[in-house]
Short mmCIF file of C-alpha atoms and ligand atoms in Angstrom, two decimals:
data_model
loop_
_atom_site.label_atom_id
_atom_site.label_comp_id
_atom_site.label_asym_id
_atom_site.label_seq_id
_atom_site.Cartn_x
_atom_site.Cartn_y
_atom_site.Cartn_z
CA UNK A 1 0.00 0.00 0.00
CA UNK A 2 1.96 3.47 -0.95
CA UNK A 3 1.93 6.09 1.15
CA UNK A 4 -0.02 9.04 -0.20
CA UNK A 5 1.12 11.65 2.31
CA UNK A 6 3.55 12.09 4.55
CA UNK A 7 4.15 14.55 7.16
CA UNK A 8 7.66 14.36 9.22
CA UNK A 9 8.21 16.27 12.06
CA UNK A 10 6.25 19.05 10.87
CA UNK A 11 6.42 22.24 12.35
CA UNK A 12 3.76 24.91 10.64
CA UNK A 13 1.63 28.14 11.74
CA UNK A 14 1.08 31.92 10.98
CA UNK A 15 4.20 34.54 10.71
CA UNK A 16 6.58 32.08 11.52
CA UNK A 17 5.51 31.15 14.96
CA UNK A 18 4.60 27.48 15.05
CA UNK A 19 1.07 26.38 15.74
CA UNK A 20 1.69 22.85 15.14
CA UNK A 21 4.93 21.09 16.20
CA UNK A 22 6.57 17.78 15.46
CA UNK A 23 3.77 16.56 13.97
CA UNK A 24 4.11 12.81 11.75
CA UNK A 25 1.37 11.81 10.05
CA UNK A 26 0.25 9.51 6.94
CA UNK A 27 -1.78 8.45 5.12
CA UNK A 28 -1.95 5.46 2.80
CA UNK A 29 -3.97 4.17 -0.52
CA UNK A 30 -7.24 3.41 0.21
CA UNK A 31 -6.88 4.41 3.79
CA UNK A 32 -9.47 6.66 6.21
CA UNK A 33 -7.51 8.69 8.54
CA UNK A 34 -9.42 11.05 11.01
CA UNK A 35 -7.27 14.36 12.20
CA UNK A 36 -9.32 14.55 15.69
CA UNK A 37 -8.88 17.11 18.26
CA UNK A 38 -10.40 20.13 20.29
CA UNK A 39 -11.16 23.52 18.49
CA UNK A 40 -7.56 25.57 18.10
CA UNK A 41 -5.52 21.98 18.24
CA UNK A 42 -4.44 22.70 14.80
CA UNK A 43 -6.20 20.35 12.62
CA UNK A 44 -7.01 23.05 9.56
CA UNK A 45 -3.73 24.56 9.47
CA UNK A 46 -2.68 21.12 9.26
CA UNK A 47 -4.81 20.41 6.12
CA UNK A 48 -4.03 24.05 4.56
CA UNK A 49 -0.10 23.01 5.07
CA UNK A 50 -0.48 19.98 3.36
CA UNK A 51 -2.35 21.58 0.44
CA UNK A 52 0.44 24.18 0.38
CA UNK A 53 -1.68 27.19 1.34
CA UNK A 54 0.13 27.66 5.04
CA UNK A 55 3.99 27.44 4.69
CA UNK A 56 6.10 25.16 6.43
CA UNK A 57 8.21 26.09 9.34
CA UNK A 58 9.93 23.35 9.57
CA UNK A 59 10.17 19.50 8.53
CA UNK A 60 8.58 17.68 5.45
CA UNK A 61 5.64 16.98 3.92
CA UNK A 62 5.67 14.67 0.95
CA UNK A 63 2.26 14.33 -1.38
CA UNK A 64 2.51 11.27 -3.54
CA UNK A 65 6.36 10.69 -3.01
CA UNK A 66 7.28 14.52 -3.70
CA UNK A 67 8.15 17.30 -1.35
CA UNK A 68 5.41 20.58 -1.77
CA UNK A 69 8.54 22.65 -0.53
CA UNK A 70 8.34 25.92 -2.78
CA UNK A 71 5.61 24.20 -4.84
CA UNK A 72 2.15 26.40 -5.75
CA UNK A 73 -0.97 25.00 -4.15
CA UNK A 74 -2.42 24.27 -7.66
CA UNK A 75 0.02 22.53 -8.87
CA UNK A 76 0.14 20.17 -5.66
CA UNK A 77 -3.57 20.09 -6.58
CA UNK A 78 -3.32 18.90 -10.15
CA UNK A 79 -1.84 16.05 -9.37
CA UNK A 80 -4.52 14.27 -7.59
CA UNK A 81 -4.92 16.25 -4.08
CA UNK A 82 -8.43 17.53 -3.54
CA UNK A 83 -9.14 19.29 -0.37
CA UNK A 84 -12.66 20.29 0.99
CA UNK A 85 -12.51 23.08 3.33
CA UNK A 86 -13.98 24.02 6.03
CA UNK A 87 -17.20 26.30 5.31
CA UNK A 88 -17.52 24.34 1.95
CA UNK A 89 -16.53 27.48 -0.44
CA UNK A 90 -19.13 26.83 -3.45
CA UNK A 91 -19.94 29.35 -5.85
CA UNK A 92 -23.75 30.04 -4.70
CA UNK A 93 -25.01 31.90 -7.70
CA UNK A 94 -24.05 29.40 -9.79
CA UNK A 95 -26.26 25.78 -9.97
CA UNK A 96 -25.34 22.49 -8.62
CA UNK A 97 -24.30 21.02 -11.97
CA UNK A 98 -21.89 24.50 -13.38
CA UNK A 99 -20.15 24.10 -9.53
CA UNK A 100 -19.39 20.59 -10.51
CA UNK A 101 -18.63 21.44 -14.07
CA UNK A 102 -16.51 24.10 -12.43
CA UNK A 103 -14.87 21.89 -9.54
CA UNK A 104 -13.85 19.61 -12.86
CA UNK A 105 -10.27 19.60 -14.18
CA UNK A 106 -10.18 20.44 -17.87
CA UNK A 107 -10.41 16.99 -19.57
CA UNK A 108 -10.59 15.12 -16.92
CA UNK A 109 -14.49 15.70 -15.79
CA UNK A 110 -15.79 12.82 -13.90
CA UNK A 111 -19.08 14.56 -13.30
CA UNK A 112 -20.96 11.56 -13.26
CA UNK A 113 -18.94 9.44 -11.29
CA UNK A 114 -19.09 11.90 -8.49
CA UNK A 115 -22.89 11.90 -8.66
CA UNK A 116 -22.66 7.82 -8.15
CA UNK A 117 -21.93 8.75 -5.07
CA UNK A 118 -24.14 11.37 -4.15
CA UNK A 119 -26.91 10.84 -5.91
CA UNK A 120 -29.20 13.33 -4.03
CA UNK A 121 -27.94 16.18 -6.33
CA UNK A 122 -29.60 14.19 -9.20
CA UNK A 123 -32.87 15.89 -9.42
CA UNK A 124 -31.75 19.36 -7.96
CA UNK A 125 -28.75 19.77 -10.57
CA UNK A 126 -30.76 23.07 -11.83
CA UNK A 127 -30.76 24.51 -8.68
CA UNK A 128 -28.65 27.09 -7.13
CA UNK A 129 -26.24 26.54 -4.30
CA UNK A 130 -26.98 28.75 -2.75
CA UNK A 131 -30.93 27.45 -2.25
CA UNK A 132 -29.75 23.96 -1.17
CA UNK A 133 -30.04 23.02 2.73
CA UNK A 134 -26.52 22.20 4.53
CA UNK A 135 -26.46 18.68 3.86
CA UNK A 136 -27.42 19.42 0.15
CA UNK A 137 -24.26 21.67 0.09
CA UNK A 138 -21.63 19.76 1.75
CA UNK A 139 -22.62 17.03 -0.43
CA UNK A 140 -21.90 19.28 -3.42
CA UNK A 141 -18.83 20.28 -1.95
CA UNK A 142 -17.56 16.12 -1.85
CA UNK A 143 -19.01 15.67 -5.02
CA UNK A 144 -16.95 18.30 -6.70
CA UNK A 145 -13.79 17.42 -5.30
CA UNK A 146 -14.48 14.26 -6.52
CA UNK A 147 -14.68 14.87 -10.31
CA UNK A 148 -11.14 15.33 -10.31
CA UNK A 149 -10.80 11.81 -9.69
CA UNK A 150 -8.23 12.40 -6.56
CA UNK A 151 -5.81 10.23 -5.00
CA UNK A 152 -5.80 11.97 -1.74
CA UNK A 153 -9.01 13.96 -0.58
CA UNK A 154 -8.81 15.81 2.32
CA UNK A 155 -11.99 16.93 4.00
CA UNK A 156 -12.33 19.75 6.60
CA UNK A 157 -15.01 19.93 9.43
CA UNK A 158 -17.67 18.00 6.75
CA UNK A 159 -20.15 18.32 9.75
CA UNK A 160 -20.36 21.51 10.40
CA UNK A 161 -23.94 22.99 10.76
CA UNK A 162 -25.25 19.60 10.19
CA UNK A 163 -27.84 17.65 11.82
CA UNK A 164 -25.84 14.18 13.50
CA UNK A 165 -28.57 12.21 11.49
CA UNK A 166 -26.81 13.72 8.17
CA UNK A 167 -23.57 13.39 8.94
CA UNK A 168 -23.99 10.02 9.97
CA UNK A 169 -25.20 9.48 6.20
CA UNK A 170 -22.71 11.03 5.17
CA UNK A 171 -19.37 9.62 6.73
CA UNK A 172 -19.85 6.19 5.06
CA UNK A 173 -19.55 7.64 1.81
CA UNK A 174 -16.23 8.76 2.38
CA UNK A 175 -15.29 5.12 3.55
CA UNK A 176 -16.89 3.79 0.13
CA UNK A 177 -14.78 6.69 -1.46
CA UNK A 178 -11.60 5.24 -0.20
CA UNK A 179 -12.64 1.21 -0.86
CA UNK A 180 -13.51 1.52 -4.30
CA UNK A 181 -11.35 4.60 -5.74
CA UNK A 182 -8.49 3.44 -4.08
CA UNK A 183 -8.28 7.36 -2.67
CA UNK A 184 -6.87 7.77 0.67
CA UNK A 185 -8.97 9.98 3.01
CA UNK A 186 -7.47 12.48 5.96
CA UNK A 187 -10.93 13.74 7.76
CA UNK A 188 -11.54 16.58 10.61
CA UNK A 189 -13.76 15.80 12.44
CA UNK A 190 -15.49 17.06 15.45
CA UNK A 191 -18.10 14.13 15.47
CA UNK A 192 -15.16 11.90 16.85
CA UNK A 193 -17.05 8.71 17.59
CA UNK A 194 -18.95 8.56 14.25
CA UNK A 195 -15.61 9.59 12.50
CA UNK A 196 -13.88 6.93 14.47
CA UNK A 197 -16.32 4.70 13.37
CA UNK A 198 -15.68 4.93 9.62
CA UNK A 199 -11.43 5.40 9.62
CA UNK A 200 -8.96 2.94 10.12
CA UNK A 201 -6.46 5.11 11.98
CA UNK A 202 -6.51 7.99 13.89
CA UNK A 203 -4.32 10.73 15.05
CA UNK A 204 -5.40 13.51 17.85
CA UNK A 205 -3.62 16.60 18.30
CA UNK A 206 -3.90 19.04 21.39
CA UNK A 207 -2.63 22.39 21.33
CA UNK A 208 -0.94 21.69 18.13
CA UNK A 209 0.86 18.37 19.64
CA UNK A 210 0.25 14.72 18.58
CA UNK A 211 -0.95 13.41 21.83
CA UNK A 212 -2.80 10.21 20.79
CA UNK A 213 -2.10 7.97 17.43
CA UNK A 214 -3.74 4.24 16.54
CA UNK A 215 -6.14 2.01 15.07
CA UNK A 216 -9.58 3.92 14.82
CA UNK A 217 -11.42 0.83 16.48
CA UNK A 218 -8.84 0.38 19.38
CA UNK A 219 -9.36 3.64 20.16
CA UNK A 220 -13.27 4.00 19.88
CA UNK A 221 -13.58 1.04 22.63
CA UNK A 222 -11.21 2.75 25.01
CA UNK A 223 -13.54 6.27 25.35
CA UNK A 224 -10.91 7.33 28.74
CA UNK A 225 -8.30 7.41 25.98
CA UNK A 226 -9.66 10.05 23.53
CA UNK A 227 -11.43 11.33 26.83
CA UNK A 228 -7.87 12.58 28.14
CA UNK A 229 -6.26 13.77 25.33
CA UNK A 230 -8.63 15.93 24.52
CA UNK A 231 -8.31 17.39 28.33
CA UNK A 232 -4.48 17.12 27.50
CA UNK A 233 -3.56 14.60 29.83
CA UNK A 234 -2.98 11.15 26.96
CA UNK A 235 0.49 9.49 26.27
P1 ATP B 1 -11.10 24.41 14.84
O1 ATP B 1 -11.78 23.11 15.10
O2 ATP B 1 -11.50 25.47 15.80
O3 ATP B 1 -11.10 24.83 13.41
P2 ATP B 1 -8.34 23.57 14.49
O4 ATP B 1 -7.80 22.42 15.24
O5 ATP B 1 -8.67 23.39 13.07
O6 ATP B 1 -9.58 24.14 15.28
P3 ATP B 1 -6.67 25.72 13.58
O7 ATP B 1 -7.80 26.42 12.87
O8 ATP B 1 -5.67 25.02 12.78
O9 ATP B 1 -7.28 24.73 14.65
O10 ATP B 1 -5.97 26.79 14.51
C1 ATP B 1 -4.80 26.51 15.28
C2 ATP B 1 -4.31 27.79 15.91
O11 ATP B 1 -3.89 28.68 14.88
C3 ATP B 1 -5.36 28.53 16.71
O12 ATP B 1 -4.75 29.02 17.88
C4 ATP B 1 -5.78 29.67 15.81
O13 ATP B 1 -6.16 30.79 16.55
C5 ATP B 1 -4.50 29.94 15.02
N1 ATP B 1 -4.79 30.47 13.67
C6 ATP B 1 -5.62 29.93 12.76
N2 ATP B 1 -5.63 30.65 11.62
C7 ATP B 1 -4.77 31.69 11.82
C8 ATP B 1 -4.32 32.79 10.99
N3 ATP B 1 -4.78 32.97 9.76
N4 ATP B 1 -3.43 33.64 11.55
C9 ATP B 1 -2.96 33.45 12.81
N5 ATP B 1 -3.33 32.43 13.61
C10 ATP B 1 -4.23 31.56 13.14
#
């Protein structure tokens, strides 16, 4: 299984003073990883380092075998990274289907593929974004960033303003994502027992510091262990 990202001894933040430090992380083919931790941890700058939007302090971060050192966030993109932020970003004038015609790389629109797996959007593809209820969106968001056919996806805060009843609909997809695309996922998440509940491995940072790493399940049974490192206390 090759390793689709890999963060080593990271070190990354705002005007050069680090908000995340030492961090390793990876993520493999066909693998769901959640990024879990309380609000401020560090988990989007994280995400917005990886997709070469935040500058590294210090260490490495490798995307597909290759360094993003000095590379431009599109270009790190183009060659299979899709990342979903946080707050969804959609064009909301525009209708479902010209956001997904928009999301899609220029020959390489896989419009229909991505509605496979949302197929919700079907019968509102003529309607604007910015009409659609928050479950409607986010799944528009996922669905775009999947017509670029991606070999990593990461996805920021998917749950946010969402009933638990949606996002437990939702999470599974990104499971099916990674089983039959081959994609590896790397998920925020502040739902951490459903998001446990669909990865295979699982990191938690606190105050910008791994303090928990391990198998998703192993950790879901053992709630004292996510319990303290969110309060700080783990490892
Ligand atoms: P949340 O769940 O609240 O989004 P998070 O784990 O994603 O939390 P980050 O958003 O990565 O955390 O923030 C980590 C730290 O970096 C916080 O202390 C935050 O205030 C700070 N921070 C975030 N964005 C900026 C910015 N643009 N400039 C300076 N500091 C920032």
């Amino acid at each position: 299984m090759s390793v689709l990202l890999e963060i080593e001894n990271l070190n990354t933040g705002y005007n050069g003073v680090s908000v995340v430090r030492g961090l390793n992380l990876q993520v493999s083919e066909g693998e769901v990883v959640a990024l879990l931790g309380p609000n401020g941890a560090g988990k989007t700058t994280t995400l917005l380092t990886a997709s070469g939007l935040v500058p590294i302090i210090s260490g490495e971060i490798k995307v597909f075998g290759k360094s993003i050192k000095g590379r431009r966030p599109h270009l790190i993109a183009r060659d299979g990274l899709a990342h979903v932020p946080e707050g969804r970003s959609l064009f909301y004038q525009l209708t479902v289907a010209e956001n997904l015609r928009l999301g899609a790389a220029k020959g390489s629109a896989d419009v229909k593929k991505a509605l496979g797996y949302f197929p919700a959007l079907e019968p509102i593809l003529d309607r604007r974004a910015g009409l659609l209820s928050g479950g409607e969106q986010q799944m528009l968001a996922m669905a775009r960033a999947l017509t670029v056919n991606p070999k990593l996806l990461m996805v920021d805060e998917m749950s946010l303003g969402l009933a638990p009843i949606i996002v437990e609909r939702l999470l599974p997809i990104l499971r099916q994502i990674a089983a039959e695309t081959g994609a590896g996922v790397l998920l925020v998440e502040q739902h951490v027992h459903m998001a446990l509940q669909v990865a295979d491995r699982a990191y938690v940072l606190s105050h910008g510091e791994l303090v928990l790493e391990g198998d998703a399940a192993e950790i879901n049974k053992d709630r004292s262990l996510i319990q303290a490192s969110y309060l700080g206390g783990a490892k």
